[in-house]
Coordinates of C-alpha atoms (C1' of nucleotides) in Angstrom, one line a residue:
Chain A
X109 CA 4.4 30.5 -13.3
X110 CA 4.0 26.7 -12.3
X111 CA 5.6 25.8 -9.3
X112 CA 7.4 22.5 -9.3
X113 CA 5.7 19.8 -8.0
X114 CA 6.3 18.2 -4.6
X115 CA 6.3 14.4 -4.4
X116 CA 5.9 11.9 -1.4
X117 CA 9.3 10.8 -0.2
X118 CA 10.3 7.5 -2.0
X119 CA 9.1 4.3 -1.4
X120 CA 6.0 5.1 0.6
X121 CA 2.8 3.7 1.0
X122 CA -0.2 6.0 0.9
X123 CA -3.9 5.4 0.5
X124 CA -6.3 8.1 -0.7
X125 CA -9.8 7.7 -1.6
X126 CA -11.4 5.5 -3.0
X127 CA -8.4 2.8 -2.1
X128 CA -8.4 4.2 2.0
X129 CA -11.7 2.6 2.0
X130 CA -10.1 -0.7 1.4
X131 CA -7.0 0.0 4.2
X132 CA -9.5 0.4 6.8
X133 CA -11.4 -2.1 5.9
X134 CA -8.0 -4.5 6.5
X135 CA -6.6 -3.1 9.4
X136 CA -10.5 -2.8 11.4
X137 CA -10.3 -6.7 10.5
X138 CA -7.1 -7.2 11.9
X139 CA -7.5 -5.6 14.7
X140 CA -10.8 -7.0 15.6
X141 CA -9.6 -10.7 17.3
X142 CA -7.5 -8.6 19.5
X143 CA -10.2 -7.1 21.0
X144 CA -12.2 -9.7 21.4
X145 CA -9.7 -11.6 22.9
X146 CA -9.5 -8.6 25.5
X147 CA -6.3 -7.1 24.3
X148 CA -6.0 -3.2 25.1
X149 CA -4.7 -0.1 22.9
X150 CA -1.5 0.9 23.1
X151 CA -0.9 4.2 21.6
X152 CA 2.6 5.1 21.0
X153 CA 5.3 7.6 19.7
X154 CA 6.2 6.9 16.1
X155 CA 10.0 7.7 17.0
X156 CA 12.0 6.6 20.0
X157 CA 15.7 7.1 21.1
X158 CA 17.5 5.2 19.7
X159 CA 19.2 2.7 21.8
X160 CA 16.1 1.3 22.4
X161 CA 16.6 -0.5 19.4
X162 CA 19.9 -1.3 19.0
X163 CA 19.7 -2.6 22.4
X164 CA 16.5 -4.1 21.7
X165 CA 16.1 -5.5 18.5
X166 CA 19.9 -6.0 18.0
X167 CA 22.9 -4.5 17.0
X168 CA 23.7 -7.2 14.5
X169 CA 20.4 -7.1 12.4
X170 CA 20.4 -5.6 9.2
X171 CA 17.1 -3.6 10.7
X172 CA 19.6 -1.9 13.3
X173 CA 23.0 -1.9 11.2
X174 CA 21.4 -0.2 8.0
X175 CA 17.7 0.2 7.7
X176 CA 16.8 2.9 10.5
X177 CA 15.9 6.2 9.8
X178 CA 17.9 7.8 12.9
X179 CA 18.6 11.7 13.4
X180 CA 19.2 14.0 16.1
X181 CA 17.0 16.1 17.4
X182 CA 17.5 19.8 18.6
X183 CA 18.4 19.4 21.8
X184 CA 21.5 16.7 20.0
X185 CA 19.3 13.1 21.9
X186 CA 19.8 10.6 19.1
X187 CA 16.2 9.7 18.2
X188 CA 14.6 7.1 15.7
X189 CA 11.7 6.5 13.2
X190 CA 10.2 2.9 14.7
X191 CA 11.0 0.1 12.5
X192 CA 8.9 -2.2 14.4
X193 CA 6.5 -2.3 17.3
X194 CA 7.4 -4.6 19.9
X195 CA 10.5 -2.3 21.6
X196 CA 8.5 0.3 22.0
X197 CA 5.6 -1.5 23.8
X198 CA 8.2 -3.0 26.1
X199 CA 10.0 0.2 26.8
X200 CA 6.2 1.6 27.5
X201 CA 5.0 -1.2 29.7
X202 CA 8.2 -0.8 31.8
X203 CA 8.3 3.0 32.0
X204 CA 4.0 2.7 33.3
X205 CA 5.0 0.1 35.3
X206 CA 2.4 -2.2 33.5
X207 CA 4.1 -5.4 34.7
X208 CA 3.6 -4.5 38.1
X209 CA -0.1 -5.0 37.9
X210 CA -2.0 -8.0 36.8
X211 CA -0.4 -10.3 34.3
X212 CA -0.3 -11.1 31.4
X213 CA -0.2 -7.6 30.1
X214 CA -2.5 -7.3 26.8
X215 CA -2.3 -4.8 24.6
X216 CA -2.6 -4.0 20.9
X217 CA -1.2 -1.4 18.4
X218 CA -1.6 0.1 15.1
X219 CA 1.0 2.7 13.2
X220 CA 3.4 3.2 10.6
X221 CA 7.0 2.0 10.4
X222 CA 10.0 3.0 8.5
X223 CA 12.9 1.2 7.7
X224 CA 15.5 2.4 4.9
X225 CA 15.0 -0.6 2.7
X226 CA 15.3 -0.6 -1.1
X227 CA 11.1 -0.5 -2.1
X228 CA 9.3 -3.0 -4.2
X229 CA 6.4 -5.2 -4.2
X230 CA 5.0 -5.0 -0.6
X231 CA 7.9 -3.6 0.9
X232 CA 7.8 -0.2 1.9
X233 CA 9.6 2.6 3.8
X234 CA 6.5 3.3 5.6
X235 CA 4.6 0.9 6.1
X236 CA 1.6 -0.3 8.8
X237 CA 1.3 -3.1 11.5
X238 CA -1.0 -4.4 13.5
X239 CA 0.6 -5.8 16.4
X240 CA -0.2 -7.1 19.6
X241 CA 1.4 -8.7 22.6
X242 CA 1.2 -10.5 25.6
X243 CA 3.1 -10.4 28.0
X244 CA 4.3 -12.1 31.5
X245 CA 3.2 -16.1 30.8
X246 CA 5.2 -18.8 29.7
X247 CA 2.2 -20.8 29.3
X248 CA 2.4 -22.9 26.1
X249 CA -1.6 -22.0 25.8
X250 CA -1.2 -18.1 25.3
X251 CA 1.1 -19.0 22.2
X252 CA -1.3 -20.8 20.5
X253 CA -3.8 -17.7 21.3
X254 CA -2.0 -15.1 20.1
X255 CA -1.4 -17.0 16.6
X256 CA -4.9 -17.7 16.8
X257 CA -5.3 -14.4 17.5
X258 CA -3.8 -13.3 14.0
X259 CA -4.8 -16.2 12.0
X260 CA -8.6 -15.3 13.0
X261 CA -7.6 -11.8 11.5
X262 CA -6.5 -13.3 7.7
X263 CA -9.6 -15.6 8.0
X264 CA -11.9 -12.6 8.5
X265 CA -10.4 -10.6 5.3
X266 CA -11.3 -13.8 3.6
X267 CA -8.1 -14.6 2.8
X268 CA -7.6 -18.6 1.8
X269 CA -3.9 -19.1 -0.1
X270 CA -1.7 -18.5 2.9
X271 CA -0.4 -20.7 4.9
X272 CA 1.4 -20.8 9.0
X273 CA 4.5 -21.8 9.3
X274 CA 6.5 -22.8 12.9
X275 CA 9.5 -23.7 14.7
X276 CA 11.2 -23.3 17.8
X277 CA 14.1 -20.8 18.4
X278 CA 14.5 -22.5 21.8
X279 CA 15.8 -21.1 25.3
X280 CA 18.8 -19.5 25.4
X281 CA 21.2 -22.7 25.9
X282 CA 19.6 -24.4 23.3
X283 CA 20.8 -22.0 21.1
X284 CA 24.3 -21.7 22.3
X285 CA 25.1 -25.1 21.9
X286 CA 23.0 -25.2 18.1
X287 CA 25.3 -22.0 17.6
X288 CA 28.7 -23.9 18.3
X289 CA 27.6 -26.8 16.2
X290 CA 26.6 -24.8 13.1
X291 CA 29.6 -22.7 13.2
X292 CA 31.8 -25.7 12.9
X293 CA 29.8 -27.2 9.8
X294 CA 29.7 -23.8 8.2
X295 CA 33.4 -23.2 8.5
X296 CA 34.3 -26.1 6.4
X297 CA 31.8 -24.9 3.5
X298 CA 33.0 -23.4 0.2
X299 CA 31.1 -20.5 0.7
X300 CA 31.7 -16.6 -1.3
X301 CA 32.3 -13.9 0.7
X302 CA 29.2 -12.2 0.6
X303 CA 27.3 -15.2 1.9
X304 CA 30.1 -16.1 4.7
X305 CA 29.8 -12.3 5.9
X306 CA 26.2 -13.2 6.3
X307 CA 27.0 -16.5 8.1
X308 CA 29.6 -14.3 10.4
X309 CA 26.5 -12.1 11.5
X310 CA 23.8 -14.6 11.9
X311 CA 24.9 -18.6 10.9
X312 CA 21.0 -18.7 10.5
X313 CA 20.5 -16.5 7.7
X314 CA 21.7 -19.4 5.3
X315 CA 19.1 -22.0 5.7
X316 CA 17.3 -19.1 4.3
X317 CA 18.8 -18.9 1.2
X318 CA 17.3 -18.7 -2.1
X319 CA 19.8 -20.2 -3.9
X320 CA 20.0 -24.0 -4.6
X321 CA 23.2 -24.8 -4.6
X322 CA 23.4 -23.0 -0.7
X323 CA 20.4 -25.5 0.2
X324 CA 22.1 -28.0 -0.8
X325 CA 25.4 -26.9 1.3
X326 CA 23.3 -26.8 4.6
X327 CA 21.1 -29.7 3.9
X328 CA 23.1 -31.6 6.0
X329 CA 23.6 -28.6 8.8
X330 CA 23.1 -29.2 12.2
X331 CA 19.2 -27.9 13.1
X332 CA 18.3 -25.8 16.0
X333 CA 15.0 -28.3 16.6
X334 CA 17.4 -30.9 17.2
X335 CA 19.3 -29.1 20.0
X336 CA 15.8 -28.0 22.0
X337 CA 16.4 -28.6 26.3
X338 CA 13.6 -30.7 27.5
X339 CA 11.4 -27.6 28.3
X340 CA 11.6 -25.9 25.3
X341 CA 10.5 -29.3 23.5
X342 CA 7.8 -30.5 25.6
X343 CA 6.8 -26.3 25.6
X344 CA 6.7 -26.5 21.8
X345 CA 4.8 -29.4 22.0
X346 CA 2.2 -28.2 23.5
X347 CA 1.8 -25.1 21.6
X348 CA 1.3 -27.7 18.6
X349 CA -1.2 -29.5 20.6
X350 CA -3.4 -26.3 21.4
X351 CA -2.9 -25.4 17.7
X352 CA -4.7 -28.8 16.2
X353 CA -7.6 -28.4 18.8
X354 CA -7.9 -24.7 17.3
X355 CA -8.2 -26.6 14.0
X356 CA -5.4 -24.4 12.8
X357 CA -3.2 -25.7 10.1
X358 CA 0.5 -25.3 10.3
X359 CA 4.0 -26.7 9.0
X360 CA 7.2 -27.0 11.2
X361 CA 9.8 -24.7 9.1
X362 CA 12.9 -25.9 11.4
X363 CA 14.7 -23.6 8.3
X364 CA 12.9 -20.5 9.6
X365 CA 14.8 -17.2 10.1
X366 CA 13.4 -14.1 11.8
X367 CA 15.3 -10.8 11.5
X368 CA 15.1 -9.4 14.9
X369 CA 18.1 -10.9 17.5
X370 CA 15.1 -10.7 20.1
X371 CA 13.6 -13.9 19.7
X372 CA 13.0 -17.3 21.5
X373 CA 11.5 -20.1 21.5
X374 CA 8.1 -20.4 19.5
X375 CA 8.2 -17.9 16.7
X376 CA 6.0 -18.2 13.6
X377 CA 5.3 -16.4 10.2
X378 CA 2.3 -16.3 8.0
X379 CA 3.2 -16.9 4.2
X380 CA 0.5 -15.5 1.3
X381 CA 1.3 -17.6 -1.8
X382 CA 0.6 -14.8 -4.5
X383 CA 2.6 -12.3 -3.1
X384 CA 6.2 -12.3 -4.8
X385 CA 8.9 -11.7 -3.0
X386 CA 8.2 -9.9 0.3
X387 CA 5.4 -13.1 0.7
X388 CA 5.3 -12.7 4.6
X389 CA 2.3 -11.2 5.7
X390 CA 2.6 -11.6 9.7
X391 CA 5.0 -13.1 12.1
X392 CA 6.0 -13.2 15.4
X393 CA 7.5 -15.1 18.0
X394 CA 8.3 -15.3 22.1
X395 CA 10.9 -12.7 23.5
X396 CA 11.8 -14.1 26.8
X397 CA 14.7 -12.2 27.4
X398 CA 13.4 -9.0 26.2
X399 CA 12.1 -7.3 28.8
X400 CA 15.5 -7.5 30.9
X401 CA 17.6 -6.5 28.1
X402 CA 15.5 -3.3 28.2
X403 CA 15.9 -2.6 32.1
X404 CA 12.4 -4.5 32.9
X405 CA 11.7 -7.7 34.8
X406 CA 12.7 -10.6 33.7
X407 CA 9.0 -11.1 32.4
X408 CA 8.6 -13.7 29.4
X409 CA 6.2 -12.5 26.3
X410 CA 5.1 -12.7 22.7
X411 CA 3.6 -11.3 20.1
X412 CA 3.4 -10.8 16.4
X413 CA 3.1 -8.0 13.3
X414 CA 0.9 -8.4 10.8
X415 CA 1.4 -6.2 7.2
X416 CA -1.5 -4.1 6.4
X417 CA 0.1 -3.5 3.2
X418 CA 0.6 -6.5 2.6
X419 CA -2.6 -8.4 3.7
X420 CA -3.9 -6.3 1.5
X421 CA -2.4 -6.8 -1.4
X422 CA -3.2 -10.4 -0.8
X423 CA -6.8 -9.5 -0.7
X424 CA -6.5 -8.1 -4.1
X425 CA -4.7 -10.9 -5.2
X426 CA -7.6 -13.5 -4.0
X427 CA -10.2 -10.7 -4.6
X428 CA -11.8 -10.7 -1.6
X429 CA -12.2 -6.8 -1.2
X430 CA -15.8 -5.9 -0.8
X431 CA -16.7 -3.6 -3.9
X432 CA -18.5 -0.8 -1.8
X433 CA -17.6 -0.3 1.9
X434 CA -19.1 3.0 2.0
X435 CA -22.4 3.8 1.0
X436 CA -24.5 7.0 2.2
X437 CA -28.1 6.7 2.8
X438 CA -29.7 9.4 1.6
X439 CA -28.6 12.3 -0.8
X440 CA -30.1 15.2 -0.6
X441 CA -30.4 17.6 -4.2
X442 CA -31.4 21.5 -2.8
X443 CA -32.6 23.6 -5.7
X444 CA -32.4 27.5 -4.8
X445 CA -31.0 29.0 -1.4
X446 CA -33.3 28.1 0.8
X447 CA -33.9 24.8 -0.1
X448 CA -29.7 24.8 0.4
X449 CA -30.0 26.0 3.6
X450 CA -32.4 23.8 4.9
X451 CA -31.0 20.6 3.2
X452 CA -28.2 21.4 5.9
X453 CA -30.4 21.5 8.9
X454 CA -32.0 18.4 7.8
X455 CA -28.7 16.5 7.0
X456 CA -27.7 17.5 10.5
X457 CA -30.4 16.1 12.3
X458 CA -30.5 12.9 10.6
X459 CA -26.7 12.5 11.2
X460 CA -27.8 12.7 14.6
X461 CA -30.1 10.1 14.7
X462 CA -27.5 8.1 12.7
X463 CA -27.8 8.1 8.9
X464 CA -25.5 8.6 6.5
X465 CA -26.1 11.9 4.7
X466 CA -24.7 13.9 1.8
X467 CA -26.2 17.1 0.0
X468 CA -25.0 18.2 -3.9
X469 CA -23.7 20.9 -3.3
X470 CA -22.5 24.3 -5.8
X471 CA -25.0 25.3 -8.5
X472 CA -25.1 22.1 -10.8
X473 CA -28.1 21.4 -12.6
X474 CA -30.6 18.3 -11.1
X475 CA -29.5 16.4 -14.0
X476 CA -26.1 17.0 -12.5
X477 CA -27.0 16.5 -8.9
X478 CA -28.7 13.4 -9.2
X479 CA -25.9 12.0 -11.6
X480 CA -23.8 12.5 -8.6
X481 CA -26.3 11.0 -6.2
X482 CA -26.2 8.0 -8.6
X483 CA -21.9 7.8 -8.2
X484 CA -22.1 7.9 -4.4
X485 CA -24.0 5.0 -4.2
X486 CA -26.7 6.3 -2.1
X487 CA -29.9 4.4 -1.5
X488 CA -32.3 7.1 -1.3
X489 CA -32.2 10.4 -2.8
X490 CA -35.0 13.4 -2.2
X491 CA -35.1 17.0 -4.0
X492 CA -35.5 19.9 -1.3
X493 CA -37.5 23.0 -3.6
X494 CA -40.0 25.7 -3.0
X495 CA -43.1 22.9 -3.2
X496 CA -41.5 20.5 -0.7
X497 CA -40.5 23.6 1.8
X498 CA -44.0 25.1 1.7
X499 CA -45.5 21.4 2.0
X500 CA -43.3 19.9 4.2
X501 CA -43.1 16.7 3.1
X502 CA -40.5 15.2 0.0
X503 CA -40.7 12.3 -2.3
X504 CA -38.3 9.7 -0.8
X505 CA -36.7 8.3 -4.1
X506 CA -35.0 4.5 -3.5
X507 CA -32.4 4.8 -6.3
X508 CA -31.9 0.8 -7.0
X509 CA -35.8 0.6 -8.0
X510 CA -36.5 3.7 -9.2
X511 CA -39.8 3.6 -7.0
X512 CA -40.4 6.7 -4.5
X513 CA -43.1 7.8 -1.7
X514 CA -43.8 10.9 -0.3
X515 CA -42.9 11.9 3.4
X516 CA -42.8 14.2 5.6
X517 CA -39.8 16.1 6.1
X518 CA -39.8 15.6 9.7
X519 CA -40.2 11.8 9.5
X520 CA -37.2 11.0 7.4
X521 CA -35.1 9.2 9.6
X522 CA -38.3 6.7 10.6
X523 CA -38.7 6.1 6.5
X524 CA -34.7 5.7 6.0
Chain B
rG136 C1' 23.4 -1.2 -1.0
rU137 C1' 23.5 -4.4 -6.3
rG138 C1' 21.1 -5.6 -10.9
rG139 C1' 16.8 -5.7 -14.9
rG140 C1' 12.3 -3.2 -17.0
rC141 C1' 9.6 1.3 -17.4
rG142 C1' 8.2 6.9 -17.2
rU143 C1' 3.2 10.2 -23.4
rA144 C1' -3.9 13.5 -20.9
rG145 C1' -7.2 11.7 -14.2
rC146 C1' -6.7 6.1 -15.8
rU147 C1' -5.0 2.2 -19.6
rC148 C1' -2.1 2.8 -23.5
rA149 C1' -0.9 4.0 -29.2
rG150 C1' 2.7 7.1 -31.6
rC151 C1' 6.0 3.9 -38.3
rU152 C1' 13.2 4.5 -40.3
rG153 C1' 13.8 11.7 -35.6
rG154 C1' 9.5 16.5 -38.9
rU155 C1' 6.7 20.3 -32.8
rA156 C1' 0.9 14.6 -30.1
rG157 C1' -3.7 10.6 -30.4
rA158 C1' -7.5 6.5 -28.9
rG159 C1' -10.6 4.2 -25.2
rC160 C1' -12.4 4.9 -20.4
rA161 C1' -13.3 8.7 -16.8
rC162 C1' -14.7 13.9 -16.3
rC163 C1' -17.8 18.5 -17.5
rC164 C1' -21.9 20.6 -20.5
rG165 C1' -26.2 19.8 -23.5
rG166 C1' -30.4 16.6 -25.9
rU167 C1' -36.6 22.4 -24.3
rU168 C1' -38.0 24.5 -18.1
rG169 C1' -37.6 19.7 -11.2
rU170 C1' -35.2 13.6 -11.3
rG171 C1' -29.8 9.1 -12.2
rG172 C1' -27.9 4.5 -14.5
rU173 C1' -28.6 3.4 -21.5
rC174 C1' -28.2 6.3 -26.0
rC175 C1' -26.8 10.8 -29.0
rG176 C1' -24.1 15.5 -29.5
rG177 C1' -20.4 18.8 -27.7
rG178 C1' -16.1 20.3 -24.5
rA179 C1' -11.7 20.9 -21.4
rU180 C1' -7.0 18.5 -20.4
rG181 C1' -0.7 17.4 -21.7
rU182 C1' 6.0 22.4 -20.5
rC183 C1' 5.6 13.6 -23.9
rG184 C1' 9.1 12.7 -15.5
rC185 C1' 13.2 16.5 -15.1
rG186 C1' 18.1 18.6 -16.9
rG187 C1' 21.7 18.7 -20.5
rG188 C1' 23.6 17.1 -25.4
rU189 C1' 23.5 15.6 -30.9
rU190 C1' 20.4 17.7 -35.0
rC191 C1' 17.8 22.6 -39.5
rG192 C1' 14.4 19.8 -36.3
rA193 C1' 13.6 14.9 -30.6
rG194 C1' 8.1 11.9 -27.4
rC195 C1' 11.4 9.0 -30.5
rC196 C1' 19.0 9.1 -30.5
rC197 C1' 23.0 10.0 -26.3
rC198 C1' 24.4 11.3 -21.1
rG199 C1' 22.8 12.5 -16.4
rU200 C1' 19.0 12.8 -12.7
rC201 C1' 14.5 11.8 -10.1
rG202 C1' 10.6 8.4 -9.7
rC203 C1' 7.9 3.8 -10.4
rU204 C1' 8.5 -1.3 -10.9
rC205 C1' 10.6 -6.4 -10.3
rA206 C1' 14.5 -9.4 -8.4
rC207 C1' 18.9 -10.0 -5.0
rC208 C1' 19.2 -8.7 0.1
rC209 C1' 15.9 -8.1 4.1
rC210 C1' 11.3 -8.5 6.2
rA211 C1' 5.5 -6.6 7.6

RNA sequence: GUGGGCGUAGCUCAGCUGGUAGAGCACCCGGUUGUGGUCCGGGAUGUCGCGGGUUCGAGCCCCGUCGCUCACCCCA
């Protein structure tokens, strides 16, 4: 009797063969500028307790209030599934005492995150970042790195139609006073009730609103860039100025929203044009205040997320994914027992000195076998049987040409 | 959480006004004994997402459910 069968949970994003090929192919690129730019690993714990996140991305966002997977564990701790990577790193460079040592602390990341969201076109409820972050600076120079940093990523995947946009969030007065000013415009809006919950939570979420008729409501709104102290201007400023000598392109989005109550002053997002909806493919920002929400110093940082999902997706979309990432080197076709067994010794010790090697294994014919030497996209292909074992020495076959020499058996990984 | 579309072989899909399933691709085997990609021949495969209901009879109709998908929302 047929069992019933088990499905993944909903709304995940898993990649088995031949697509896993392409994932690692996006997230070894994305990781790449970090470490060349001398960023370090940071390995973390997919979950965390829990108030690490409502205490450090914020109570208020909608990531917090009703997209966490949270549960208690079986000794009754309240613990939850990561929905992003930057509270975590924190909490870990605090508890290793990281930001006593040299600074700026470095480090990158890699993992799955969860959040409890509705699924559709590149938005999962598992899905995988590449992060990094630095922290302790409040040098404008490290903020144009680190968006360097992820821009040099997308550049690398070959990725063209996406775009950087930038703003300011500002220091913490800044805000307040912005705050003040756009509560009093929004008040006297016409606004449903849906939308002025939204405004209640954050007043910021509406100049992100799709509709027209609300961007025509806060066309007029007071803007955040126009409230900036003198430092975070002339800091902002500079971060601009490091940007065009970078030769990277940007826009100023003074509009920008960012979902996570942690942010200040330069934040950013990368934009893919062919995405959809969820079009965002990176973002990230500074967190001054961070660190000392979370029982740290009062060390300034930043960092930023970029989708591996997502980025690529956009890949697809601009088809830039190389065709074959994986290709063996040699495939080897035993015919009889012996032949089998030795085809393993042989693959062993040219794995050793570095090759690629696969054997056809079970009892297929050589038609068979060398069909599926053809499919893996080997280069070269020998048969091991009774003549070659006695001799010693195989014909090498190069499968692209057709052409093939003989070797000896013990030269193979000088001819390959 | 709200709304739209969809769910038939591994994949892409067809299936007329209800009469118990098909194509292409992929896969496997073979085309005289140990050499692939082309060509030719043959073959396996589906509880038609799942559960109810209407009917003499349902892949086609109705209800529910699960999943996928797209948008809102949110964001990577």
């Amino acid at each position: 009797m047929k069992k019933e069968k088990i499905q993944a949970p909903k709304g995940v994003s898993e990649y088995v063969p031949p697509a896993s090929r392409e994932f690692e192919w996006v997230r070894e690129k994305l990781i790449t500028p970090a470490r060349m730019a001398g960023y370090s690993l940071m390995e973390l714990p997919t979950f965390e307790d829990t108030q690490l996140f409502t205490r450090g991305v914020g109570e208020s966002t909608d990531v917090v209030s009703k997209e966490m997977y949270t549960f208690e564990d079986r000794g009754g701790r309240s613990i939850t599934l990561r929905p992003e990577g930057t509270a975590g790193v924190m909490r870990a460079v605090i508890e290793h005492n990281l930001d006593r040592g040299q600074l700026p602390v470095k480090v990158w990341y890699s993992g799955a995150f969860f959040r409890a969201e509705r699924p559709q076109a590149g938005r999962y409820r598992q899905f995988y970042q590449v992060g990094i972050e630095a922290i302790g600076l409040d040098d404008p120079a490290i903020d144009a790195e680190v968006i360097a940093i992820a821009d040099q990523g997308f550049k690398s995947l070959g990725l063209k139609r996406f775009r950087l946009e930038i703003t300011s969030l500002g220091d913490s007065a800044s805000r307040a006073a912005h705050h003040i000013e756009l509560d009093k415009y929004i008040s006297n809006l016409d606004l449903d009730e849906a939308t002025s919950q939204r405004a209640k939570i954050n007043p910021l979420r509406l100049f992100d609103d799709k509709r027209d008729e609300i961007k025509k409501l806060m066309s007029k709104a007071p803007l955040l860039m126009d409230y900036l102290s003198q430092e975070s201007m002339t800091h902002f400023a500079e971060v601009q100025s490091h940007l065009k000598a970078l030769k990277i392109s940007f826009a100023i989005n003074p509009y920008m929203v960012r979902g996570l109550d942690y942010y200040t002053g330069t934040t950013f997002e990368f934009i893919h044009e062919d995405l959809g909806a969820q079009s965002g493919i990176g973002g990230g920002g500074r967190y001054d205040g961070l660190m000392e929400q979370l029982g740290g110093q009062a060390l300034s940082g930043i960092g930023f997320g970029l989708g591996v999902d997502r980025a690529l997706l956009a890949a697809r979309a601009e088809e830039v994914v190389p065709v074959e990432t994986f290709t063996s080197q040699l495939f080897i076709i035993p015919l009889g027992a012996q032949a089998k067994s030795e085809a393993l010794v042989i693959a062993s010790q040219l794995r050793g000195h570095g090759h690629v090697v696969e054997i056809a294994f079970g009892e297929r014919a050589l038609k068979g076998a060398m069909k599926a030497a053809d499919k893996s996209g080997a280069k070269f292909v020998v048969v091991l049987g009774d003549s070659e074992l006695s001799s010693g020495s195989v014909e090498l076959k190069e499968m692209s040409s057709g052409d093939s020499k003989s070797v000896r058996i013990t030269s193979l990984h000088e001819a390959l």
